[in-house]
Coordinates of C-alpha atoms and ligand atoms in Angstrom, one line a residue:
X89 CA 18.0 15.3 4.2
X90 CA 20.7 16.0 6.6
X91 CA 24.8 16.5 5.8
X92 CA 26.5 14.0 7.7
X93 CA 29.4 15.0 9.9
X94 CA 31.6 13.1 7.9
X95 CA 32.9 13.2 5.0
X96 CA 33.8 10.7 2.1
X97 CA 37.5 11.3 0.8
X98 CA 38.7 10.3 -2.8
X99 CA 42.5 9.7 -3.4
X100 CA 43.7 8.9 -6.4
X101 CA 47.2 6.8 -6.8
X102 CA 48.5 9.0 -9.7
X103 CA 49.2 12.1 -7.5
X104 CA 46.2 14.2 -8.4
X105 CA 45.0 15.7 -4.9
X106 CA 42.3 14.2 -2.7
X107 CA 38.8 15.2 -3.0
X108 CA 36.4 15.4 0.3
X109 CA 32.8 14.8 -0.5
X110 CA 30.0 15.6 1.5
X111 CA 27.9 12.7 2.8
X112 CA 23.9 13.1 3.2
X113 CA 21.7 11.0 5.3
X114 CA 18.1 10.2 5.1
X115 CA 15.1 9.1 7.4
X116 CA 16.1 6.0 7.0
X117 CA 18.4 3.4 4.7
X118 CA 21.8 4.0 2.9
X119 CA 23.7 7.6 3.4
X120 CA 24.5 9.2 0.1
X121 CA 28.2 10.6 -1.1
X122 CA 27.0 13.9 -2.8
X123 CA 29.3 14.0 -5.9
X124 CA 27.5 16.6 -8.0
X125 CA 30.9 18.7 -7.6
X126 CA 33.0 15.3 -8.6
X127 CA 33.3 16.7 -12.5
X128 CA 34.3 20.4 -11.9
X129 CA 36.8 18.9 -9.0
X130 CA 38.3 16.1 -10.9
X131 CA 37.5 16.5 -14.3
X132 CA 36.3 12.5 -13.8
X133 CA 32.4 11.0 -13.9
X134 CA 31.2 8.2 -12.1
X135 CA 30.7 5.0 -14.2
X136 CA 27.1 3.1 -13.0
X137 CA 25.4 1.5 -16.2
X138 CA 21.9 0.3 -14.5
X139 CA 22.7 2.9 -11.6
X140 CA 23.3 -0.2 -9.2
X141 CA 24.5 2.5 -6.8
X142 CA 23.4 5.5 -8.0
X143 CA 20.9 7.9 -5.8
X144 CA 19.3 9.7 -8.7
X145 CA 16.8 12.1 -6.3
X146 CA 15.7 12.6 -2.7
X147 CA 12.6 11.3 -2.4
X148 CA 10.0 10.9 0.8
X149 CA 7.3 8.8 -1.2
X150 CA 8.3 5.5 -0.6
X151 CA 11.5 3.3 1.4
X152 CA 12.1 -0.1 0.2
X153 CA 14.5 -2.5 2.4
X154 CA 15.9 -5.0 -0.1
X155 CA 17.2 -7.3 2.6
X156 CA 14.7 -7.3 4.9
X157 CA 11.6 -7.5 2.4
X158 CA 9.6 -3.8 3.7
X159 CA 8.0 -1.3 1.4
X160 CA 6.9 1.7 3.1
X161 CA 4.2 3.7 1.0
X162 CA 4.5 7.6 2.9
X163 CA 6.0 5.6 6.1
X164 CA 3.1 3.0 6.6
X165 CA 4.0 -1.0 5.6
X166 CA 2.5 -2.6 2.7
X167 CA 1.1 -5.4 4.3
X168 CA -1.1 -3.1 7.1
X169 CA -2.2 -0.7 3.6
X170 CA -3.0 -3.8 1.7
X171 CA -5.6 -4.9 4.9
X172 CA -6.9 -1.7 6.0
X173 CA -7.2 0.7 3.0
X174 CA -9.2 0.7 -0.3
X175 CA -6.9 1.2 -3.2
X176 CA -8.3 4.9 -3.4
X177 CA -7.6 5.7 -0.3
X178 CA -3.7 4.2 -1.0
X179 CA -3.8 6.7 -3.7
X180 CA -4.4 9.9 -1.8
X181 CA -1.7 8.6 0.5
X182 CA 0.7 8.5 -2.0
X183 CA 0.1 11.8 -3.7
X184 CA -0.9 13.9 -0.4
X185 CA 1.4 12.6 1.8
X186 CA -1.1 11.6 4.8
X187 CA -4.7 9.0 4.6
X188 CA -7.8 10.6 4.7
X189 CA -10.1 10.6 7.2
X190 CA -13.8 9.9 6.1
X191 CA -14.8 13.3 4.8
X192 CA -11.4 13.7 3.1
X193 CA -11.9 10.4 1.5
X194 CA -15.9 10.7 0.2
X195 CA -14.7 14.2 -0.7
X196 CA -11.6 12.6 -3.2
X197 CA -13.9 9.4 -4.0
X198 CA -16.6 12.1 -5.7
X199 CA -13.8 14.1 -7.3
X200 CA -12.4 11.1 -9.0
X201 CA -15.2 9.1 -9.8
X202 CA -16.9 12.5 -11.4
X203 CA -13.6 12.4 -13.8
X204 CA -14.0 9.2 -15.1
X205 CA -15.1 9.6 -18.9
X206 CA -12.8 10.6 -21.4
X207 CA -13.4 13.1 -24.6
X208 CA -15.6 10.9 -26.4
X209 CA -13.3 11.5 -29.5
X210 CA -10.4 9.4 -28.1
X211 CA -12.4 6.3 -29.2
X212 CA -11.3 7.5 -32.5
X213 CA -7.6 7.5 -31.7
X214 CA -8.2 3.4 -30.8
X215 CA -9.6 3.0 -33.6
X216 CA -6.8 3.8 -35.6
X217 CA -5.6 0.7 -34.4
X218 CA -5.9 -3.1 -35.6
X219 CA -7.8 -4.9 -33.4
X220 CA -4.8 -7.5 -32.8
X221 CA -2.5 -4.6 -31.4
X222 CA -1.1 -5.2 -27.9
X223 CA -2.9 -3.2 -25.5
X224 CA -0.1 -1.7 -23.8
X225 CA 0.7 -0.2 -27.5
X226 CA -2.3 1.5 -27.1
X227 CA -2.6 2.3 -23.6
X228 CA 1.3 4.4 -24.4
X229 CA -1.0 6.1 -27.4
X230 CA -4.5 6.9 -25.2
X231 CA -2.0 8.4 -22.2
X232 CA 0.1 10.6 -24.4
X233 CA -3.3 11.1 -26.0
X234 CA -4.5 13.3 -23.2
X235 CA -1.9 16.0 -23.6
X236 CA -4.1 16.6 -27.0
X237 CA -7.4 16.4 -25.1
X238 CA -6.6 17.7 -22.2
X239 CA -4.3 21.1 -23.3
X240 CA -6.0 23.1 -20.2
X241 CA -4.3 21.0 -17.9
X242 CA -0.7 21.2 -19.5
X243 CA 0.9 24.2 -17.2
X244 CA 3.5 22.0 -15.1
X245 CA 4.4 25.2 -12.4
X246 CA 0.9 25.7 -12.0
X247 CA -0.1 23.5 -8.9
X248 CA -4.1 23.6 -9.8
X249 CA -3.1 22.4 -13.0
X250 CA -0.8 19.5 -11.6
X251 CA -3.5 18.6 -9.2
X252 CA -6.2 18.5 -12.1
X253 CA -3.9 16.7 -14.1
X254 CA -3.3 14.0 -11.2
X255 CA -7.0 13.2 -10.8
X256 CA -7.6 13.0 -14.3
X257 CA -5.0 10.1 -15.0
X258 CA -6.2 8.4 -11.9
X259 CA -9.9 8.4 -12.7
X260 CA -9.3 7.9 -16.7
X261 CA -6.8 5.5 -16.8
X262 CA -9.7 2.4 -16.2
X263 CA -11.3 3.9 -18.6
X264 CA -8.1 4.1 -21.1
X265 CA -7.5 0.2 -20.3
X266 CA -10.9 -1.0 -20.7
X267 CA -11.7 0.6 -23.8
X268 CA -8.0 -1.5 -25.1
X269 CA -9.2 -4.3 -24.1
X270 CA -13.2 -3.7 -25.6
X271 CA -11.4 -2.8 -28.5
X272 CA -9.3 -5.9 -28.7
X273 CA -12.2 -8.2 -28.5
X274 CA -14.4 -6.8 -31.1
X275 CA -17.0 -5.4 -28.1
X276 CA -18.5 -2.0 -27.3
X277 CA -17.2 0.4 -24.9
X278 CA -18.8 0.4 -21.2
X279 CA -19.3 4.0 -20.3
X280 CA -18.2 4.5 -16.5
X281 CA -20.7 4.0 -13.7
X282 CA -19.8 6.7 -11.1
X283 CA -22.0 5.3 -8.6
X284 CA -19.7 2.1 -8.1
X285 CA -16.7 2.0 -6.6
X286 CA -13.5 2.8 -8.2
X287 CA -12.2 -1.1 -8.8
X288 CA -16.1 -2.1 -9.3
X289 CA -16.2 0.5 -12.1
X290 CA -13.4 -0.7 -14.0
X291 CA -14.2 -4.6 -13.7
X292 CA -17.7 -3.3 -14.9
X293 CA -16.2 -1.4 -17.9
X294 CA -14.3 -4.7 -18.7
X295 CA -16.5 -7.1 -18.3
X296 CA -20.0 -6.2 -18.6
X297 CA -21.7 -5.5 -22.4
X298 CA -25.0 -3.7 -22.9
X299 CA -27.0 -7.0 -23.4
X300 CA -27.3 -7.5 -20.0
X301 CA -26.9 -6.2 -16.0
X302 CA -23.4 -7.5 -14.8
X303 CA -22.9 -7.4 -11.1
X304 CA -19.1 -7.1 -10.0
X305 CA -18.5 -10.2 -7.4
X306 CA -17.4 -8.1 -4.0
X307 CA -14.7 -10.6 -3.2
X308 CA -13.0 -10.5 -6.3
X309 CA -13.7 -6.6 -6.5
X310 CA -11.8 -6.6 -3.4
X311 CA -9.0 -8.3 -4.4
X312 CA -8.5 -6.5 -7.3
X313 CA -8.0 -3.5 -5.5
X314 CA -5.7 -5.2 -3.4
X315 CA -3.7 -6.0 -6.1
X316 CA -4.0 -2.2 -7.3
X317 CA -2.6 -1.1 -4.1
X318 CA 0.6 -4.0 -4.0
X319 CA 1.5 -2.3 -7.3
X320 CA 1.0 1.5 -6.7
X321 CA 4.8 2.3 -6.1
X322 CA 7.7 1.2 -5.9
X323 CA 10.8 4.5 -5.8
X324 CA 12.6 4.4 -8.7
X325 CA 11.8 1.3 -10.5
X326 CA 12.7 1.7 -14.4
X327 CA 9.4 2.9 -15.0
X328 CA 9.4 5.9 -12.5
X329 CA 12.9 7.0 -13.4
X330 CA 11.5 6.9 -17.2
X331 CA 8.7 9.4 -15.7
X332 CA 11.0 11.8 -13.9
X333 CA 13.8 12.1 -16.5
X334 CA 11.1 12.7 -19.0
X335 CA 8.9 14.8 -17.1
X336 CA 12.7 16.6 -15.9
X337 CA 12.7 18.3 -19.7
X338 CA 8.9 20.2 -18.9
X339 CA 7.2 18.1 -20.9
X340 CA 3.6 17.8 -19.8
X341 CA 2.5 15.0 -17.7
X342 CA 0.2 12.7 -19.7
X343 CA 3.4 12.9 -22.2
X344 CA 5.8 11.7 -18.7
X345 CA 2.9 8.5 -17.9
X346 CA 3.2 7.7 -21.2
X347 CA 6.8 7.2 -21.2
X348 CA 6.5 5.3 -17.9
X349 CA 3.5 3.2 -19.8
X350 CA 5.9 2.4 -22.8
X351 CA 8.4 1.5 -19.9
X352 CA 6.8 -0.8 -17.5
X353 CA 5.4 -3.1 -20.9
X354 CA 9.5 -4.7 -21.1
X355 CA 9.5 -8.6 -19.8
X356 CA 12.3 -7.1 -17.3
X357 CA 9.7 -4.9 -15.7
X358 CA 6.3 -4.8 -15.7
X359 CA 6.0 -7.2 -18.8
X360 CA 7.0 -10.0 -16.3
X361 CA 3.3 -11.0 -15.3
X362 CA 2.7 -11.3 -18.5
X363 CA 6.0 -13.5 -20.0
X364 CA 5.1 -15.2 -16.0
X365 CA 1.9 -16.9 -16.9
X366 CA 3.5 -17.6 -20.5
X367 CA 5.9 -19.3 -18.9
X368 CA 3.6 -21.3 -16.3
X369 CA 1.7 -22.2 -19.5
X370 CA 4.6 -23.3 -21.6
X371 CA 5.6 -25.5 -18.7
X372 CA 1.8 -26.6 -18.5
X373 CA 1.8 -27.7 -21.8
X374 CA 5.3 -29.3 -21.8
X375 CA 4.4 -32.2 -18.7
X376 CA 3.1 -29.9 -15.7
X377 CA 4.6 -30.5 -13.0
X378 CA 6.5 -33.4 -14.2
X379 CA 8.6 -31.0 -16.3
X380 CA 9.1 -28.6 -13.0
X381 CA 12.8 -29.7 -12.1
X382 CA 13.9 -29.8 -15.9
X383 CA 12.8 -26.5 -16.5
X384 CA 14.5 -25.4 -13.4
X385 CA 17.7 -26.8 -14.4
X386 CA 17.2 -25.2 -17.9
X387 CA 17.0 -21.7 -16.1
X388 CA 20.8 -22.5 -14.3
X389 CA 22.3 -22.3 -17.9
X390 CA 23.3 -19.4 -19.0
X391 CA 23.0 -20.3 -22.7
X392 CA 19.7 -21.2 -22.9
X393 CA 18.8 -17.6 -22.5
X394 CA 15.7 -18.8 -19.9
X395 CA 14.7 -16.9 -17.2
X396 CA 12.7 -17.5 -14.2
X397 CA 9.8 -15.0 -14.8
X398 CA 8.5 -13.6 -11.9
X399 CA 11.7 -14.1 -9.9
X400 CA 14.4 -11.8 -8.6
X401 CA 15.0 -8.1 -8.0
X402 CA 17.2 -5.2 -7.9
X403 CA 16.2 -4.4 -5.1
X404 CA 14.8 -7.1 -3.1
X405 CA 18.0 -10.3 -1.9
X406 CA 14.8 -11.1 0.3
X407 CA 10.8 -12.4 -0.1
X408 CA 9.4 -9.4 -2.2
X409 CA 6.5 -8.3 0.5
X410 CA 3.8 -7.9 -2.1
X411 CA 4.5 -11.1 -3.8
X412 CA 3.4 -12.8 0.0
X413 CA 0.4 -10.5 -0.2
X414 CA -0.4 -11.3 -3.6
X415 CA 0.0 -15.1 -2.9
X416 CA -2.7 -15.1 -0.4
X417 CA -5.3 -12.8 -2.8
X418 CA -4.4 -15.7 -4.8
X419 CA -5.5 -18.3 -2.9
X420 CA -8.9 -16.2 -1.7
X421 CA -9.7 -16.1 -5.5
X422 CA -8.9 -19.3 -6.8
X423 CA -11.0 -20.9 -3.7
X424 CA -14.2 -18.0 -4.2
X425 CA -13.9 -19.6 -8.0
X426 CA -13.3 -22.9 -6.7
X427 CA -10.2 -23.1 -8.5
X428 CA -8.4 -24.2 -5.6
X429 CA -6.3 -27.1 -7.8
X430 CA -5.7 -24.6 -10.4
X431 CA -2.7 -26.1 -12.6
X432 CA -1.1 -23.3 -12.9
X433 CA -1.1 -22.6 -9.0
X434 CA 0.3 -25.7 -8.1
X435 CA 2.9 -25.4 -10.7
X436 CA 3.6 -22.0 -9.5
X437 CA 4.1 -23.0 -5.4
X438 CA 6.1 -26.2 -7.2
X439 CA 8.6 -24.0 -8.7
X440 CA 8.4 -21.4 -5.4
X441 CA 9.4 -24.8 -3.5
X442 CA 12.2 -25.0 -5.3
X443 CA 14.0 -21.9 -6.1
X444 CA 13.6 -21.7 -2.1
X445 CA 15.9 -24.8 -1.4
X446 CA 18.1 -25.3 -4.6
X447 CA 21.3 -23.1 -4.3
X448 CA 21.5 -21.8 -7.6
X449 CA 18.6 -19.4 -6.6
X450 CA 20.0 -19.3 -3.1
X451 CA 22.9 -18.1 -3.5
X452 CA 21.8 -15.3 -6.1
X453 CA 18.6 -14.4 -3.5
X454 CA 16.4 -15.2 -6.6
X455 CA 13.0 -14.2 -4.8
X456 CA 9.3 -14.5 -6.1
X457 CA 8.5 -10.8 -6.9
X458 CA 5.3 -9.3 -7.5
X459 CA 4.8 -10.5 -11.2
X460 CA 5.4 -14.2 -9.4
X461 CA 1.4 -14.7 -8.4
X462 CA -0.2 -11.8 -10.2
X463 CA -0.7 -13.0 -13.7
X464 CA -2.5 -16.3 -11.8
X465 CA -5.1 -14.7 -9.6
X466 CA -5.5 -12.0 -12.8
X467 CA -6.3 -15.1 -15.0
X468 CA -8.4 -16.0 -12.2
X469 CA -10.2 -12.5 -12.3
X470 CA -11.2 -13.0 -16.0
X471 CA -8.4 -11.1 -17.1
X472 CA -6.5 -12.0 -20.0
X473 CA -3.0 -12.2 -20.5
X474 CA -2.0 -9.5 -22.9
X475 CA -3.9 -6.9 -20.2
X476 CA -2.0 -8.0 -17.4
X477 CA 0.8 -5.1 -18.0
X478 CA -2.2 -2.6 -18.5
X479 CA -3.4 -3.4 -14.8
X480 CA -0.3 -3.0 -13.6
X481 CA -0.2 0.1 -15.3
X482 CA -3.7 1.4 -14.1
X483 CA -2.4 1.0 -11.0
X484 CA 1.5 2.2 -10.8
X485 CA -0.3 5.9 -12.3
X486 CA -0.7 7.0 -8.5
X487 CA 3.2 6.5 -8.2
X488 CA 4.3 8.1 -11.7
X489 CA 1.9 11.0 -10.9
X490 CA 3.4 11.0 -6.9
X491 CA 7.0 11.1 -8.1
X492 CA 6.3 13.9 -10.7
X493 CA 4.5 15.7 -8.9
X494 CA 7.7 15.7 -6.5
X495 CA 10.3 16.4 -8.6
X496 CA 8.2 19.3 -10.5
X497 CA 8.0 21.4 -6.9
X498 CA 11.4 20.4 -5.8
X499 CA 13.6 24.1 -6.0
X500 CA 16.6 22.2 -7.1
X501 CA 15.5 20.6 -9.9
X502 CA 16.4 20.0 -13.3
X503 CA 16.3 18.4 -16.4
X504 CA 18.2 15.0 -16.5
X505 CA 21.3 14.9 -18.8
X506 CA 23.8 11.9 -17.9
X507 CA 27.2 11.8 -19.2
X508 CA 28.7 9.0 -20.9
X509 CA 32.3 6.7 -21.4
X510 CA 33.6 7.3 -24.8
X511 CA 34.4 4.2 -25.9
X512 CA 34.1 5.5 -30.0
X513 CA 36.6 6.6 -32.4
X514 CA 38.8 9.4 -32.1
X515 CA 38.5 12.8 -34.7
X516 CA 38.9 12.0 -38.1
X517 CA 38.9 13.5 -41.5
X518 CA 35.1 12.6 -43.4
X519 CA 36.0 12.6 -47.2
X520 CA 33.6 13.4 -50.2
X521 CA 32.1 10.7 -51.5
X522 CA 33.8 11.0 -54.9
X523 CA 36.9 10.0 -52.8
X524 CA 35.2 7.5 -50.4
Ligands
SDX91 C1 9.3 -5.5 -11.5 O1 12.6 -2.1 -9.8 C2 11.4 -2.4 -9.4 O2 11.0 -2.0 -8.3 C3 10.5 -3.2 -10.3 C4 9.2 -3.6 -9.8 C5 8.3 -2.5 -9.5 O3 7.3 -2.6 -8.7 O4 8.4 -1.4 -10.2 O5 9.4 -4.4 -8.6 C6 8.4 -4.5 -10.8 O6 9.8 -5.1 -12.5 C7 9.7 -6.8 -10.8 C8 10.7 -7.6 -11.6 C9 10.0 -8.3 -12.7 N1 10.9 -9.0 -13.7 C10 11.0 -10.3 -13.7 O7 10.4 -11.1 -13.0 C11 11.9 -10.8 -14.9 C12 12.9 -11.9 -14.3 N2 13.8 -11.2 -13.4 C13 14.9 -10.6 -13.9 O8 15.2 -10.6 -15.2 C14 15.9 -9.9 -12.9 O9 15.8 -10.6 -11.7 C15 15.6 -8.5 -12.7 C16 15.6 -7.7 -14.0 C17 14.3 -8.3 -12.0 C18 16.7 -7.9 -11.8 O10 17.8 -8.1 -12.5 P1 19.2 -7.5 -11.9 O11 19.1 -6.9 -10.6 O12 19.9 -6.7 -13.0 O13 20.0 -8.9 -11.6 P2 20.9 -9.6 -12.7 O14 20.1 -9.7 -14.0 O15 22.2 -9.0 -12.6 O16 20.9 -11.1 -12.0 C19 21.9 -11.4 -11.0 C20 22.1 -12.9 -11.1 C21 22.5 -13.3 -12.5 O17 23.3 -14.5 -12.4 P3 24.9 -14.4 -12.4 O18 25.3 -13.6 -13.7 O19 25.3 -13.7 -11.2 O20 25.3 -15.9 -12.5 O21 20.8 -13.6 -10.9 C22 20.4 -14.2 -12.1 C23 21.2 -13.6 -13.2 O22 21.5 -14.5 -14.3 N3 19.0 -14.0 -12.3 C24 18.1 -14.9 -12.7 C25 16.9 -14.2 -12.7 N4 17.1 -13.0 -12.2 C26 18.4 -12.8 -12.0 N5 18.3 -16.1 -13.1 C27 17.2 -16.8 -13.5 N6 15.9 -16.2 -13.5 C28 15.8 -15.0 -13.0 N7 14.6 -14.4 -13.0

């Protein structure tokens, strides 16, 4: 980052002096008023609940433009990744800084698929659980689980250690999320099959059972790992601040992923696939698309408490890039299954249709976001609903891992502590209860 030659001047209309604050520019997007010296100066904080316009760190992982609907992974667009790279190769992108070329790659493919089991005692820890539990409780348990299994790998300012750390959560976390789901539905555990590819192995580990050879279907292999790539990162998302600020105490990093697992499960994050497709059902049930305008309507009053799942973004006042992406994966699915009048499609492009023309949505840039399409073509895929947040989590690792990683070997670091309005009471006197 560079200092800008200006500088951002605070006056206040009580008297107290002016303050100049520096102002700091990136590669690209929105300079930043540096006002880590605003306390000591003026005895004041800033006041940002939801840091709407709050830079909490420099980073060079990823640049979203809001307005004009880009994601940049390491500089290169989302939509050119999502064509020309395997979701592997996205993920060495992300945590190196640079794709690698062929030899690079094989040599990163072995390393991770040759980390793919996990101690064979962690089946124990799911057991602990009933069989009903929602997998993303147990997915938070299994990834905080491998600080326990994993203590040689716990060192955070040792960069062997970070690095073994990183391929460990990226090769085990398919396994973590299939053995949820085995666990949920009363069947065995696949072991990992190193010699398939990294999405084939974890649709194997889901799907197949020991009664009989199960052959992943390339197309839908494919997409899958399409749709790990469209939800690798994304800055700092809820999720990825959760993994930082946590992480920002020294805590080791399976304990930071886990925090960013527990995280991403809320229906405002990466819950929203999952409350999506509830609420394509729901609508399903209720009349279809007969129902599509009332339920619309229901959505523009504030008192019915009902959201548009799927829709709108922080960030993005334009067409979220991945949900375009993830809207044609859709399509390539539901036809390879020949589920091209899936329902829930149709009701899905019916309610697209019209948050895209009725001002309500408009005027509050209510976009589809990535959850929009993903729960359909993951329903599609054979996965169920409840695992829809674990996928997402399987595949937002890379980016927890990235951003850690970042902040851990960045000299000015350190741990997160914001400061607060006191809105409480003031001092008073606590009497003993014989005079209470
Ligand atoms: C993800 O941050 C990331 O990058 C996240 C993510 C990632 O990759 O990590 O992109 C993944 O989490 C995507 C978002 C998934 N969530 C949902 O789809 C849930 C539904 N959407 C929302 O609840 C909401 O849009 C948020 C949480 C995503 C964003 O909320 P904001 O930015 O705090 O916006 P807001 O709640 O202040 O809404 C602004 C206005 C309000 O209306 P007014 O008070 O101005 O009249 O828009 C309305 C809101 O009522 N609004 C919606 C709406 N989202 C916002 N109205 C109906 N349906 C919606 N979905």
């Amino acid at each position: 980052m560079n200092e800008s030659e200006h500088k951002a001047t605070l006056s206040f209309s009580d008297g107290t002096p002016s303050v100049e604050f520096p102002i700091l520019k990136g590669s690209i997007g929105p300079d930043v008023i540096d006002i880590r010296k605003l306390y000591a100066q003026t005895g004041k904080f800033t006041y940002d609940t939801g840091f709407l316009s709050t830079a909490s760190c420099a980073s060079s992982v990823t640049y979203i433009d809001g307005d004009q609907g880009q994601l940049l992974y390491r500089g290169y667009p989302i939509e050119q990744l999502a064509v020309h790279c395997e979701f592997l190769e996205v993920c060495y992108l992300i945590y190196y800084g640079e794709l690698p070329n062929a030899s690079q790659f094989e040599e990163f493919k072995h390393l991770v698929m040759h980390h793919t089991m996990v101690h064979e005692q962690m089946q124990f820890a799911v057991r602990g659980f009933r069989r009903d539990s929602h997998p993303m409780a147990v997915l938070t348990s299994l990834a905080g689980s491998m600080a326990a299994f994993y203590p040689d790998s716990l060192d955070i300012n040792s960069p062997e250690q970070q690095d073994i750390s990183f391929i460990r959560l990226i090769a085990k976390m398919p396994t973590m999320v299939s053995m949820a789901y085995k666990y949920s539905i009363g069947q065995p555990n696949m072991y990992p099959q190193n010699d398939l590819s990294y999405t084939a192995n974890f649709m194997h580990m889901m799907f197949a059972t020991p009664c009989e050879k199960y052959t992943p279907n390339p197309v839908l292999v494919r997409a899958l790992d399409r749709i790990f790539t469209l939800h690798a990162e994304h800055e700092q998302n809820a999720s990825t601040s959760t993994v930082r600020l946590c992480g920002s105490s020294g805590t080791s990093p399976f304990s930071a992923i886990a925090a960013g697992v527990a995280c991403l499960w809320g229906p405002a994050h990466g819950g929203a696939n999952q409350a999506c497709l509830e609420m394509l059902e729901s609508i399903q049930a209720d009349g279809g698309l007969a129902k599509v305008g009332e339920y619309m309507e229901k959505v523009k009053d504030k008192n019915s408490g009902v959201r548009l799942m799927g829709f709108g973004h922080r960030v993005y006042k334009n067409f979220d890039p991945r949900a375009k992406l993830m809207q044609e994966t859709c399509r390539e699915v539901l036809a390879e299954m020949g589920l091209e009048n899936d329902p829930l499609f149709k009701l899905a492009m019916a309610l697209e249709k019209i948050a895209l023309e009725d001002s309500y949505y408009v005027e509050r840039k209510l976009y589809p976001n990535v959850d929009f399409y993903s729960g359909i073509v993951q329903r599609a895929l054979g996965i169920p609903t409840s695992m829809f947040t674990c996928v997402f989590a399987l595949a937002r690792t890379i980016g927890w891992v990235s951003q850690w990683k970042e902040m851990i070997v960045d000299p000015e670091y350190k741990i997160g502590r914001p400061r607060q309005l006191y809105t409480g009471l003031t001092q008073r006197q606590a009497m003993p209860i014989s005079q209470r």
